[in-house]
CSV table of N, CA and C in Angstrom, one decimal:
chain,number,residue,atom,x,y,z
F,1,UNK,N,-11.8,5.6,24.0
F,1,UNK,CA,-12.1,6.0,22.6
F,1,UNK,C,-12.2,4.7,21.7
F,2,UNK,N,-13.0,4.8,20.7
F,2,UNK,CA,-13.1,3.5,20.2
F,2,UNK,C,-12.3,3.3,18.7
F,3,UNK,N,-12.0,2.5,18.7
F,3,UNK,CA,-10.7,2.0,17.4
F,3,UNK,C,-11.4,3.0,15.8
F,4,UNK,N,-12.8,2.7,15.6
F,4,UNK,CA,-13.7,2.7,14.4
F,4,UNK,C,-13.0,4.2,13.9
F,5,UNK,N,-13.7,5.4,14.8
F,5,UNK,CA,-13.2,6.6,14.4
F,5,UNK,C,-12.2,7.1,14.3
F,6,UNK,N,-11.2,6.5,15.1
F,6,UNK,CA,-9.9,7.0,15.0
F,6,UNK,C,-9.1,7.3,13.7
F,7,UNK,N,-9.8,5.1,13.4
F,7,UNK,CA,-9.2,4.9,12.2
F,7,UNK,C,-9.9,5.2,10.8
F,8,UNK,N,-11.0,5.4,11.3
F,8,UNK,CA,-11.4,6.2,9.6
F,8,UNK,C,-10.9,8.0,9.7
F,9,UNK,N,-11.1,8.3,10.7
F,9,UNK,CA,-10.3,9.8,10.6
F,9,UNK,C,-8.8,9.8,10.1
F,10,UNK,N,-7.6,8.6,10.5
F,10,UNK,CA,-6.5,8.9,10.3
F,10,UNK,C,-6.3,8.3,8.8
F,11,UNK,N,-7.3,7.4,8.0
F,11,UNK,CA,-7.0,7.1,6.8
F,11,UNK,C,-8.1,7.8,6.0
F,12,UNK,N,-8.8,8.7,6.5
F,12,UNK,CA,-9.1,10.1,5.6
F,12,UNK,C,-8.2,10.6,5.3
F,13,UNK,N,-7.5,11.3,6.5
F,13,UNK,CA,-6.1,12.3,6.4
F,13,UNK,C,-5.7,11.9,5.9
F,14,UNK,N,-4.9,10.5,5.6
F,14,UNK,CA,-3.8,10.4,4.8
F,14,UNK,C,-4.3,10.8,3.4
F,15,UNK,N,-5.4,10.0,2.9
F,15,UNK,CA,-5.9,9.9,1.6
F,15,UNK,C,-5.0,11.1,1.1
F,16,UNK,N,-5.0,12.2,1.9
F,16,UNK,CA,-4.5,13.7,1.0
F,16,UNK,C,-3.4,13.7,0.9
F,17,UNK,N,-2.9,13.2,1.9
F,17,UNK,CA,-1.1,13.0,1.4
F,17,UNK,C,-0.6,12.0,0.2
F,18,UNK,N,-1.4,11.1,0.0
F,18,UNK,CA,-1.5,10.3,-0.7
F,18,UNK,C,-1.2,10.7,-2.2
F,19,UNK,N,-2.5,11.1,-2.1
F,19,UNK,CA,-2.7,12.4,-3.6
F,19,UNK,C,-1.8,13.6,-3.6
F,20,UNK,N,-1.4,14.0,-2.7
F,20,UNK,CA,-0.7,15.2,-3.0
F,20,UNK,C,0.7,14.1,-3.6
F,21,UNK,N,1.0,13.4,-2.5
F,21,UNK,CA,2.4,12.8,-2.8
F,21,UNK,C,2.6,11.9,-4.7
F,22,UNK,N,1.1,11.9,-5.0
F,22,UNK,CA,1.3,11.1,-6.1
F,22,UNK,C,1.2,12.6,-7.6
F,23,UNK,N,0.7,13.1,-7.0
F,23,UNK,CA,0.9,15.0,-7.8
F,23,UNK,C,2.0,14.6,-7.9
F,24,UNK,N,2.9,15.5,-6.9
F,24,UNK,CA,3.6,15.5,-6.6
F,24,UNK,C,4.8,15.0,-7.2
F,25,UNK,N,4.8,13.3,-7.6
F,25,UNK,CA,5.8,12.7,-8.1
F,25,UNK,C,5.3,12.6,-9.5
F,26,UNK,N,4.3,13.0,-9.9
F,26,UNK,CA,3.4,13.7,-11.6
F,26,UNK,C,4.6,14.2,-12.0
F,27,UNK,N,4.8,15.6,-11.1
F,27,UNK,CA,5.2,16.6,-12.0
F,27,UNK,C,6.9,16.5,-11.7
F,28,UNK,N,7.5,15.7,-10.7
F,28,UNK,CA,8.5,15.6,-10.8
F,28,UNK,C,9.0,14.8,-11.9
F,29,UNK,N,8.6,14.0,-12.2
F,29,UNK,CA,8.5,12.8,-13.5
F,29,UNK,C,8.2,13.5,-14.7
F,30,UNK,N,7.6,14.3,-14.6
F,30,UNK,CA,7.6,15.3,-16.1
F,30,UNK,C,8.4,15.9,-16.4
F,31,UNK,N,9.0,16.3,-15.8
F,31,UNK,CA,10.7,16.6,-15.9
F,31,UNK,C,11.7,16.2,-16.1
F,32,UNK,N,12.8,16.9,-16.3
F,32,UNK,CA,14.0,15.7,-16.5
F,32,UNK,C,14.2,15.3,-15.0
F,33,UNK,N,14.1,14.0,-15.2
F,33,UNK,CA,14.7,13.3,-13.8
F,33,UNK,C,15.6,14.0,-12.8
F,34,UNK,N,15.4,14.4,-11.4
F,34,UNK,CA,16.0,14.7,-10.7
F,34,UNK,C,15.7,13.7,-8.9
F,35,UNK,N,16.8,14.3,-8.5
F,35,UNK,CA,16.6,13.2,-6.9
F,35,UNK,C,14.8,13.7,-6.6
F,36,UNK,N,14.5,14.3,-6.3
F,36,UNK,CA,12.9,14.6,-6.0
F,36,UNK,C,12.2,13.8,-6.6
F,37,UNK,N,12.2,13.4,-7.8
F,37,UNK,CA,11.3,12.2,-8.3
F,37,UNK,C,11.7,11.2,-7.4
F,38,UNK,N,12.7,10.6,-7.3
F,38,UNK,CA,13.0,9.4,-6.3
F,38,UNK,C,11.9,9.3,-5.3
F,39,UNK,N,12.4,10.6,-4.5
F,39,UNK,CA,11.7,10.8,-3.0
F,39,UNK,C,10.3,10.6,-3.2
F,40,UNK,N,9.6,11.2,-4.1
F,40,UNK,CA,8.6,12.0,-4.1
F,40,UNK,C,7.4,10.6,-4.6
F,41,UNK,N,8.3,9.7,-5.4
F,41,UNK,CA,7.5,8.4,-5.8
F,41,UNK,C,7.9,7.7,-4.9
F,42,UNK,N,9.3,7.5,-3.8
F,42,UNK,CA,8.7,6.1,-2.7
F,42,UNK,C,8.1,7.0,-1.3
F,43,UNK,N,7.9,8.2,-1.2
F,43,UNK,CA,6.9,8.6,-0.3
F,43,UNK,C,5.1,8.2,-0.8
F,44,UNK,N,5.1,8.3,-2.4
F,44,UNK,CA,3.7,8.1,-2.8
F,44,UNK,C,3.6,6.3,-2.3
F,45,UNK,N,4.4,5.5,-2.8
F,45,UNK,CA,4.3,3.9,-2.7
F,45,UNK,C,4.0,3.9,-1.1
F,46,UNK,N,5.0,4.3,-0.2
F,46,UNK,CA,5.1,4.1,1.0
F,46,UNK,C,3.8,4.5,1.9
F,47,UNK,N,3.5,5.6,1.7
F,47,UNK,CA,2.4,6.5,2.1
F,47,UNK,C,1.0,5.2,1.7
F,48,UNK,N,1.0,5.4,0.6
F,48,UNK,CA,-0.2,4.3,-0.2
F,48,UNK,C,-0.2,2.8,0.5
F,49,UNK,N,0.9,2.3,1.2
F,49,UNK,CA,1.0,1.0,1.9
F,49,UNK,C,0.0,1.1,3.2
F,50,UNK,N,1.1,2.5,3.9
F,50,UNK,CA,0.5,2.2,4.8
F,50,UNK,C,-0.9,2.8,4.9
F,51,UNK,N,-1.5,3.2,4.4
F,51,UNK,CA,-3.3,3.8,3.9
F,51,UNK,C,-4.1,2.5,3.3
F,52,UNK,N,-3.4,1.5,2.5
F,52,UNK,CA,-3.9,0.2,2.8
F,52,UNK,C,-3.8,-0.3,4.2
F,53,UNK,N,-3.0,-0.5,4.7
F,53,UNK,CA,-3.0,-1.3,6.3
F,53,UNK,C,-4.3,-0.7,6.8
F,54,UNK,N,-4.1,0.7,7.0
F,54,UNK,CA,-5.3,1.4,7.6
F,54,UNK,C,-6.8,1.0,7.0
F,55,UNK,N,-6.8,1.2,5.8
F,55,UNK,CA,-8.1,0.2,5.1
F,55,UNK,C,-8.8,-1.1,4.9
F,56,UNK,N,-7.4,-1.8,5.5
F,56,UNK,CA,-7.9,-3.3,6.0
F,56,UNK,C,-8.1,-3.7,7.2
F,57,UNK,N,-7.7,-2.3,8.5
F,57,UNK,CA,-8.6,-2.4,9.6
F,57,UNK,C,-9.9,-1.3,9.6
F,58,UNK,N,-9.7,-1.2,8.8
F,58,UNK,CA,-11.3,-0.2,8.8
F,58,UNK,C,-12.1,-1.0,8.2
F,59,UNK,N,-11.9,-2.4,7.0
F,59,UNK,CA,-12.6,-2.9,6.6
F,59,UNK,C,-13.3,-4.5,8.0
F,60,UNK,N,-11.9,-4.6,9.0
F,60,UNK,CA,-12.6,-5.4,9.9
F,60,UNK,C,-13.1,-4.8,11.0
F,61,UNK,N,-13.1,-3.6,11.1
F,61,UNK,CA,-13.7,-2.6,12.1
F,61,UNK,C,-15.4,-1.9,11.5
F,62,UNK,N,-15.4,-2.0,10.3
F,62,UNK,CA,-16.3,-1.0,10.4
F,62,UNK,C,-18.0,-1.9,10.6
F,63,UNK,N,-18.4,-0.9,11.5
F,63,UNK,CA,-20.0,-1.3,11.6
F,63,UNK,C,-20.8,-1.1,10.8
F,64,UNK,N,-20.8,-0.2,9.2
F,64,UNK,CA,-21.2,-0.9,8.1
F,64,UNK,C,-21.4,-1.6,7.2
F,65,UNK,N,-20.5,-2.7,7.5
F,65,UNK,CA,-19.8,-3.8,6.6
F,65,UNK,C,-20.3,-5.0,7.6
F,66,UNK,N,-20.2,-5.0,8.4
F,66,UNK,CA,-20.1,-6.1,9.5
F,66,UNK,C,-21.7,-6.7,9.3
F,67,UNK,N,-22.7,-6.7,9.5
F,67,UNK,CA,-23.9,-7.2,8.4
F,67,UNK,C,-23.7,-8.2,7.4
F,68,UNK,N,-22.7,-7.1,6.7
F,68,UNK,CA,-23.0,-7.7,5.2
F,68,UNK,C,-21.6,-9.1,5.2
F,69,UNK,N,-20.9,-8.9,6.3
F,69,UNK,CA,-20.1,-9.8,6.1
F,69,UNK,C,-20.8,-11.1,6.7
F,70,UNK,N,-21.9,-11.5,7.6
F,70,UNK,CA,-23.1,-12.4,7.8
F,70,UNK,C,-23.4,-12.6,6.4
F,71,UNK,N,-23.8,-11.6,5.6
F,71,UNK,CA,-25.0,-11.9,4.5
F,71,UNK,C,-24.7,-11.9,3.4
F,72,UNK,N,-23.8,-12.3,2.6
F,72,UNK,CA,-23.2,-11.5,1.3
F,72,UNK,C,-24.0,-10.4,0.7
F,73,UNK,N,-25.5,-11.5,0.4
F,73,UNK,CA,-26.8,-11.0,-0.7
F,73,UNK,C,-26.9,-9.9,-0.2
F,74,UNK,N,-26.6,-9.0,1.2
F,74,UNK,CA,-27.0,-7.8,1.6
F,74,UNK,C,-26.5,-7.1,1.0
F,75,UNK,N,-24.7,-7.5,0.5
F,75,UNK,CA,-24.1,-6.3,-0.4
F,75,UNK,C,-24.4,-5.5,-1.6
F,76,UNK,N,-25.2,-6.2,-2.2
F,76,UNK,CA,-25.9,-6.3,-3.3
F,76,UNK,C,-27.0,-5.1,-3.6
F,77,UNK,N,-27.6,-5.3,-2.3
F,77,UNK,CA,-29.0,-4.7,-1.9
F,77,UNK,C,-28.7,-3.5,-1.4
F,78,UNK,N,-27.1,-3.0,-1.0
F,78,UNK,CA,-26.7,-1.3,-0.5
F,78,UNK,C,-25.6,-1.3,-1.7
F,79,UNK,N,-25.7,-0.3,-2.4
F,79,UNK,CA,-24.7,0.6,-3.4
F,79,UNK,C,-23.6,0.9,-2.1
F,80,UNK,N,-23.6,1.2,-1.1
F,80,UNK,CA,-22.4,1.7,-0.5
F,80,UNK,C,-21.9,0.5,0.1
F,81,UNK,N,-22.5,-0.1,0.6
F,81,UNK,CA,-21.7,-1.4,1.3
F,81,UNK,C,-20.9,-2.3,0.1
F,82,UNK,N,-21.9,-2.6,-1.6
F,82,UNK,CA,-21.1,-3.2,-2.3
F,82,UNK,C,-20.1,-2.5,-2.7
F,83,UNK,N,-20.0,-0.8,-3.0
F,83,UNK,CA,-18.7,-0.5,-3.3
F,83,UNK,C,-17.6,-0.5,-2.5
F,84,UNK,N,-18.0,-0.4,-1.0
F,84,UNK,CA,-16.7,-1.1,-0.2
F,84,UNK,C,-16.1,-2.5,-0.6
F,85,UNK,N,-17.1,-3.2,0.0
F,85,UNK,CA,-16.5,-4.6,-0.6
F,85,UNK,C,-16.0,-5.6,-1.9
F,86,UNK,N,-16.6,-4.9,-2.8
F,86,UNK,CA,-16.5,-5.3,-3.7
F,86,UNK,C,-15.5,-3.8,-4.8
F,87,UNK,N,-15.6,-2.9,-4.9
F,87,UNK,CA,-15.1,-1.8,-5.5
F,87,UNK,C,-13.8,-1.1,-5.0
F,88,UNK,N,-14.2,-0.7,-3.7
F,88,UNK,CA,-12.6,0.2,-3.3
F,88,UNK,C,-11.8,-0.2,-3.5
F,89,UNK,N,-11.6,-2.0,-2.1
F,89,UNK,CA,-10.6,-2.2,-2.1
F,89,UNK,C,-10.0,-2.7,-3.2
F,90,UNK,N,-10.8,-3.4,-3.5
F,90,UNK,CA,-9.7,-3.6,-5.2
F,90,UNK,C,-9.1,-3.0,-5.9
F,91,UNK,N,-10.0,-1.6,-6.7
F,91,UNK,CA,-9.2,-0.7,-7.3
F,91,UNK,C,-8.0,0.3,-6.3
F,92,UNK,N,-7.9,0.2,-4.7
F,92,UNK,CA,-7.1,0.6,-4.0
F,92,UNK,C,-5.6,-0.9,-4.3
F,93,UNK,N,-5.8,-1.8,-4.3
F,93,UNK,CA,-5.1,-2.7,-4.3
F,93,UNK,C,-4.1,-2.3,-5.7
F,94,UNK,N,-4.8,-2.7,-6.5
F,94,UNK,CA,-4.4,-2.7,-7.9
F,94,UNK,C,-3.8,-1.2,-8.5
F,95,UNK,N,-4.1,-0.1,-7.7
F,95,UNK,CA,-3.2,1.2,-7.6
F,95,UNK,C,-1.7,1.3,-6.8
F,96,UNK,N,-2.1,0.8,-5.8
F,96,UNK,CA,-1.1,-0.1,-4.7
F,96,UNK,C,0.3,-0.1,-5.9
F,97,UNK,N,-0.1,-1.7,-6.6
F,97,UNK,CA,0.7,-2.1,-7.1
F,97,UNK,C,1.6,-1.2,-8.1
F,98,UNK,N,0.6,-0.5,-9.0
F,98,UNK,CA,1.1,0.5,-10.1
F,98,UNK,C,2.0,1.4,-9.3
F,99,UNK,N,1.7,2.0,-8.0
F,99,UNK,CA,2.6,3.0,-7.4
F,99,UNK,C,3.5,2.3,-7.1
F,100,UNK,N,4.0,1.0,-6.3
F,100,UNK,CA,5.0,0.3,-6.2
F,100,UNK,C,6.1,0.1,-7.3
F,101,UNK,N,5.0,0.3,-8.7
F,101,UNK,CA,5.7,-0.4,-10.1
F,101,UNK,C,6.6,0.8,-9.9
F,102,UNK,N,5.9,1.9,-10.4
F,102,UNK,CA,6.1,3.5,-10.4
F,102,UNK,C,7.5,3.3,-9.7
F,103,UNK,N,7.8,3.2,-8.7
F,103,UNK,CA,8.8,3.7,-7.9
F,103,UNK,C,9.9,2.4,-8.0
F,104,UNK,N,9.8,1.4,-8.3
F,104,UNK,CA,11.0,0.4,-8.9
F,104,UNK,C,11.3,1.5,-10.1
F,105,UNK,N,10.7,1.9,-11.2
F,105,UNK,CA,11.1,2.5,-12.5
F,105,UNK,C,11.6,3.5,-13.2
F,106,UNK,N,11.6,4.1,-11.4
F,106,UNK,CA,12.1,6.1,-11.5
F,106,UNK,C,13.7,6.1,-11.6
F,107,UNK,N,14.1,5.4,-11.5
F,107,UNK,CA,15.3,5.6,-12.2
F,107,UNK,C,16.4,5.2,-13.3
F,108,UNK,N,15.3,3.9,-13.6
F,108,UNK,CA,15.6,3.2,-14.9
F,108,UNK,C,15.0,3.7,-15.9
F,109,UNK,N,13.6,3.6,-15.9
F,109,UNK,CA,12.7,4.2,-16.5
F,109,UNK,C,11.9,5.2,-16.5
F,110,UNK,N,12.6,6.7,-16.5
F,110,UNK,CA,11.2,7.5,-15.8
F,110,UNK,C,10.2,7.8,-16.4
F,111,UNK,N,10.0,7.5,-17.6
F,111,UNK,CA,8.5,7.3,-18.7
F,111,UNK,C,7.8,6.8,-18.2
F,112,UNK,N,8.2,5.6,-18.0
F,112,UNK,CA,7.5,4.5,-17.5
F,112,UNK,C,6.4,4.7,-16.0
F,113,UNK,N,7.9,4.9,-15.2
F,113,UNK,CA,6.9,5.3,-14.2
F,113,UNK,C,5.9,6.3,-14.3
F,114,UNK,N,6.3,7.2,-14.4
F,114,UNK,CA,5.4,8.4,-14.9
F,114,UNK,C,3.7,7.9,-15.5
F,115,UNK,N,4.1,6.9,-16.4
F,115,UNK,CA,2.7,6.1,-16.9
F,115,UNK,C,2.4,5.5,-15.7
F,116,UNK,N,3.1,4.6,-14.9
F,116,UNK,CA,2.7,4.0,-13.6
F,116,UNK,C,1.9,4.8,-12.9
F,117,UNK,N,2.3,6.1,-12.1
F,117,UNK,CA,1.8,6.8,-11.6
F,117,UNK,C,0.4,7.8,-12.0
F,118,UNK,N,0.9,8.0,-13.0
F,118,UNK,CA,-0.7,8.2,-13.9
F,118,UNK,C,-1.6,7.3,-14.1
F,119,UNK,N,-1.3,6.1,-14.2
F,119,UNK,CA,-2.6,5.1,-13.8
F,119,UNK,C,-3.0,4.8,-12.3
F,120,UNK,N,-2.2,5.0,-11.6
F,120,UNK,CA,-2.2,4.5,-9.8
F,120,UNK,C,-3.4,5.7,-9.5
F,121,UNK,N,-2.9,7.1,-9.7
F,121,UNK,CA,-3.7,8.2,-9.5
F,121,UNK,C,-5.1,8.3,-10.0
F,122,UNK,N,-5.3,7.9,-11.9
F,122,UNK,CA,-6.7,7.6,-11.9
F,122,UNK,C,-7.3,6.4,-11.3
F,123,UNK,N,-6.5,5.5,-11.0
F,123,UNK,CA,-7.6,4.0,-10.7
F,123,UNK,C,-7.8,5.0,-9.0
F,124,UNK,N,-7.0,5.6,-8.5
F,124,UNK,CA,-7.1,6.2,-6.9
F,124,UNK,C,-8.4,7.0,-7.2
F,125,UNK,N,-8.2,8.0,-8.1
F,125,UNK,CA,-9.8,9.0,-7.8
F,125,UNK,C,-10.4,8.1,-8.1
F,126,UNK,N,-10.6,7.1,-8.7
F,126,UNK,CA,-12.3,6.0,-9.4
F,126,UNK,C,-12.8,5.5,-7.8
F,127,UNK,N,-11.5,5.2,-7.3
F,127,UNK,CA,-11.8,4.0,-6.2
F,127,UNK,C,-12.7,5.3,-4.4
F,128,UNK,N,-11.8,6.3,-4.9
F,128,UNK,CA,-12.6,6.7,-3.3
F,128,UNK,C,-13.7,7.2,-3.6
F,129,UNK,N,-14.4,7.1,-2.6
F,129,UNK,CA,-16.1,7.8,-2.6
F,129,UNK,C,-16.3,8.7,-2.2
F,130,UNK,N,-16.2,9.3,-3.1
F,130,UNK,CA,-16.2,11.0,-3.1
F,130,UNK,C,-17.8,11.5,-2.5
F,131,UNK,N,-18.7,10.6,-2.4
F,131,UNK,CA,-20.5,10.5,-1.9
F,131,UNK,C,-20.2,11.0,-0.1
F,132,UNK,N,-18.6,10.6,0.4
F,132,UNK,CA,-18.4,10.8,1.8
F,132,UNK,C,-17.8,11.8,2.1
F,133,UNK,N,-17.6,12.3,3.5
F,133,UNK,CA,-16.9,13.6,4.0
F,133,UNK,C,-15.5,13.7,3.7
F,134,UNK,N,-15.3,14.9,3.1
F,134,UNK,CA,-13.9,15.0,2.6
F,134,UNK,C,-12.7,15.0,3.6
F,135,UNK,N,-13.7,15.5,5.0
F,135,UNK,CA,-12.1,15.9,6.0
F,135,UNK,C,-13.2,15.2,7.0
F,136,UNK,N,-12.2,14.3,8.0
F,136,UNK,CA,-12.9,14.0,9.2
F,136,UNK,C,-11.7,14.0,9.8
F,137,UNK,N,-12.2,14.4,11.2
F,137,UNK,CA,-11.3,15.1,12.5
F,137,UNK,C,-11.8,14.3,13.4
């Protein structure tokens, strides 16, 4: 079996846990603090880590990109290959961080995080390409 499909199928799947997990620690955070916000925001940070790892071997795996990694100017020239390289992973990165913030703040600050996580969540829907299959198996 070859590495490519495995790993874009198992960092589909997660995407959903991802999101559920960052719901998830929404609405626990809209509440008065309880142990469930804890969990519920370092399962979102933790989960979101390892779905980057997964996305930086999909980004040296995938045979859509691998072209454009020869040619830059190709990126340019495909809407989907520049928003991989140039679009996802960044706003994936830079969510990354917010969810990390998020979960240092859930106990000191749970406003805060709460803001954290509500930005991690929108920069997350901006960043995936919703133009691709929602469930792969």
């Amino acid at each position: 079996m070859e590495l490519y499909p495995l790993l874009l199928s198992l960092h589909n799947l997660l995407r959903w846990l991802v999101l559920l997990l960052g719901l998830l620690s929404l609405f626990a955070l809209s509440r008065p603090p309880g142990p469930m916000a804890r969990v519920y925001a370092l399962g979102f940070a933790h989960a979101f880590t390892l779905q980057l790892i997964l996305g930086l071997l999909l980004l040296w795996q995938s045979p859509l990109l691998a072209p454009a990694y020869r040619n830059l100017a190709l990126a340019r020239e495909n809407p989907e290959v520049a928003f991989f390289l140039m679009k996802h992973w960044v706003g994936m990165v830079l969510a990354l961080g917010l969810a990390h913030m998020a979960r240092a703040q859930v106990e000191k600050a749970p406003r805060k995080a709460l803001w954290f996580i509500l930005a991690a969540l929108a920069l997350t829907l901006f960043s995936i390409p919703w133009w691709r299959p929602w469930i792969r198996v």
